[in-house]
XYZ file of C-alpha atoms in Angstrom:
198
model
C 26.652 -26.667 -24.385
C 24.974 -29.636 -22.759
C 26.403 -28.642 -19.370
C 25.099 -25.101 -19.831
C 21.625 -26.434 -20.629
C 21.669 -28.639 -17.548
C 22.892 -25.735 -15.445
C 20.086 -23.481 -16.705
C 17.459 -26.172 -16.074
C 18.868 -26.718 -12.582
C 18.767 -22.975 -11.857
C 15.178 -22.744 -13.089
C 14.102 -25.623 -10.860
C 15.920 -24.116 -7.889
C 14.321 -20.691 -8.351
C 10.911 -22.217 -9.073
C 11.135 -24.348 -5.932
C 12.034 -21.300 -3.834
C 9.257 -19.055 -5.088
C 6.492 -18.529 -2.532
C 3.325 -20.583 -2.848
C 0.405 -18.533 -4.126
C -1.770 -17.104 -1.383
C -5.409 -17.980 -0.977
C -7.576 -15.154 -2.318
C -9.151 -13.275 0.557
C -10.425 -9.993 1.864
C -7.506 -8.438 3.734
C -8.051 -6.183 6.728
C -5.038 -3.924 7.180
C -4.465 -2.369 10.582
C -2.648 0.963 10.244
C -2.096 1.246 14.009
C -5.806 2.057 14.412
C -6.906 -0.730 16.767
C -5.354 -3.289 19.095
C -4.841 -6.918 18.087
C -7.858 -8.145 20.053
C -10.282 -5.752 18.352
C -8.762 -6.463 14.938
C -9.324 -10.201 15.434
C -12.888 -9.594 16.620
C -13.670 -7.585 13.474
C -11.959 -10.175 11.240
C -13.885 -13.062 12.810
C -17.182 -11.195 12.525
C -16.612 -10.315 8.865
C -15.551 -13.836 7.918
C -18.580 -15.342 9.689
C -21.002 -12.933 8.002
C -19.413 -12.875 4.537
C -18.634 -16.619 4.319
C -15.310 -15.934 2.566
C -11.717 -15.915 3.850
C -10.721 -12.753 5.702
C -7.116 -12.265 6.804
C -5.373 -9.478 8.704
C -2.184 -7.577 8.119
C -0.409 -5.173 10.471
C 0.980 -2.144 8.607
C 1.730 0.620 11.124
C 3.696 2.448 8.400
C 0.337 3.381 6.810
C -0.611 5.397 9.907
C -0.475 9.167 9.918
C -1.564 9.827 6.337
C -3.170 13.244 6.023
C -6.095 12.283 3.756
C -7.868 9.417 1.992
C -6.062 9.960 -1.319
C -2.585 9.685 0.234
C -3.624 6.617 2.210
C -5.145 4.991 -0.899
C -1.880 5.437 -2.841
C 0.100 3.887 0.022
C -2.380 0.993 0.329
C -2.181 0.320 -3.402
C 1.562 -0.312 -3.062
C 1.029 -3.175 -0.597
C -1.980 -4.796 -2.324
C -1.260 -8.176 -3.914
C -3.166 -10.348 -6.394
C -4.389 -12.432 -3.451
C -6.062 -9.381 -1.900
C -9.435 -9.346 -3.630
C -10.242 -6.422 -1.367
C -7.875 -4.451 0.833
C -9.762 -2.757 3.678
C -7.570 -0.421 5.706
C -8.403 0.645 9.253
C -6.651 3.961 9.907
C -7.097 7.165 11.838
C -7.205 10.309 9.700
C -7.202 13.426 11.880
C -9.459 16.227 10.742
C -11.423 13.991 8.339
C -15.115 13.576 9.183
C -15.901 10.995 6.502
C -16.172 7.435 7.854
C -15.447 5.411 4.716
C -13.834 5.946 1.329
C -14.114 3.289 -1.388
C -11.844 3.026 -4.432
C -13.748 0.330 -6.280
C -11.499 0.307 -9.359
C -8.480 -0.559 -7.173
C -10.293 -2.917 -4.782
C -9.455 -0.711 -1.798
C -11.612 0.684 0.996
C -10.418 2.967 3.795
C -12.155 3.174 7.164
C -11.451 6.256 9.259
C -11.410 4.896 12.801
C -10.825 8.397 14.179
C -14.239 9.649 13.042
C -15.935 6.514 14.422
C -14.200 6.492 17.798
C -16.081 6.546 21.077
C -14.851 5.617 24.560
C -17.688 3.065 24.682
C -15.707 0.013 23.508
C -18.666 -2.105 22.350
C -20.164 0.747 20.321
C -16.803 1.438 18.687
C -16.299 -2.255 17.821
C -19.760 -2.473 16.265
C -19.151 0.682 14.234
C -16.004 -0.886 12.799
C -17.838 -4.139 12.057
C -20.554 -2.221 10.197
C -18.014 -0.248 8.184
C -16.087 -3.402 7.211
C -19.327 -4.972 5.987
C -20.179 -1.808 4.037
C -16.653 -1.661 2.594
C -16.807 -5.311 1.516
C -20.025 -4.695 -0.438
C -19.191 -1.311 -1.954
C -15.706 -2.374 -3.058
C -17.372 -5.088 -5.161
C -19.593 -2.461 -6.789
C -22.764 -3.151 -4.823
C -25.021 -0.143 -4.188
C -26.648 0.785 -0.872
C -29.971 -0.932 -0.296
C -33.213 0.772 0.781
C -33.818 -2.108 3.232
C -33.898 -0.464 6.694
C -32.258 -3.510 8.299
C -29.351 -3.921 5.847
C -25.934 -2.580 6.828
C -25.465 -1.107 3.341
C -28.319 1.397 3.640
C -27.450 5.090 3.681
C -27.237 6.904 7.007
C -26.793 10.537 8.063
C -25.287 10.367 11.560
C -23.364 8.141 13.947
C -26.585 7.665 15.900
C -28.245 6.260 12.758
C -25.199 4.071 12.115
C -25.438 2.713 15.667
C -29.070 1.686 15.091
C -28.372 -0.193 11.847
C -28.035 -3.931 11.526
C -24.531 -5.318 11.066
C -25.188 -7.693 8.174
C -26.737 -7.778 4.697
C -30.351 -8.321 3.796
C -30.892 -11.756 2.153
C -30.929 -10.376 -1.427
C -27.714 -8.411 -0.804
C -26.072 -11.471 0.775
C -26.823 -13.372 -2.425
C -25.454 -10.544 -4.558
C -22.309 -10.379 -2.433
C -21.768 -14.139 -2.789
C -22.117 -13.892 -6.580
C -19.741 -10.923 -6.860
C -17.204 -12.521 -4.522
C -17.226 -15.769 -6.525
C -16.631 -13.857 -9.777
C -13.441 -12.476 -8.241
C -12.142 -15.835 -7.048
C -13.179 -15.699 -3.394
C -14.047 -19.244 -2.396
C -17.035 -19.633 -0.104
C -16.197 -21.121 3.283
C -18.059 -24.271 4.269
C -20.931 -23.586 6.659
C -19.676 -24.323 10.150
C -16.334 -25.411 8.703
C -12.872 -24.146 9.373
C -11.221 -21.496 7.254
C -8.497 -22.461 4.808
C -4.860 -21.844 5.622
C -4.301 -18.218 4.702
C -0.651 -18.054 3.747
């Protein structure tokens, strides 16, 4: 009996020692074969700098080719972990005009890169940056703001989107920081390096 107890304790310690370390909570940008690695990193860096919280990326080409937002949301939900405070998926959905779908209750936002695409690379990159910022706010339950300079304000066309700012107004930045902290997102030090995102 004593040997069995020691064996069970040894097995527990072995399994416990092999279990993966918990990941740092972060906003996760998932690339469903929508953009190249360079653009994905640009968008990640921009979002992390503006949001002041960890933002990591994940390549999931298997999520590409979904026919609508609902199918993509179900697939995204299967890969979301406890460390993903928000999962923001960049994907192309053919035939869908909507730019962004938010599933606040699941912590998922879907950006339709197809409806935002333009051959003008800088314009396209800025559209994605704006949508990631909008997704980050709306997924935490924040409403659009009437502030004409805030990226969360409502718009009616791509031309209007292109004229918007790419960050939050000061009150919305404060609200975002409060909401992010409630969900366990640790603020990054100003000018400091980001934590190791395992």
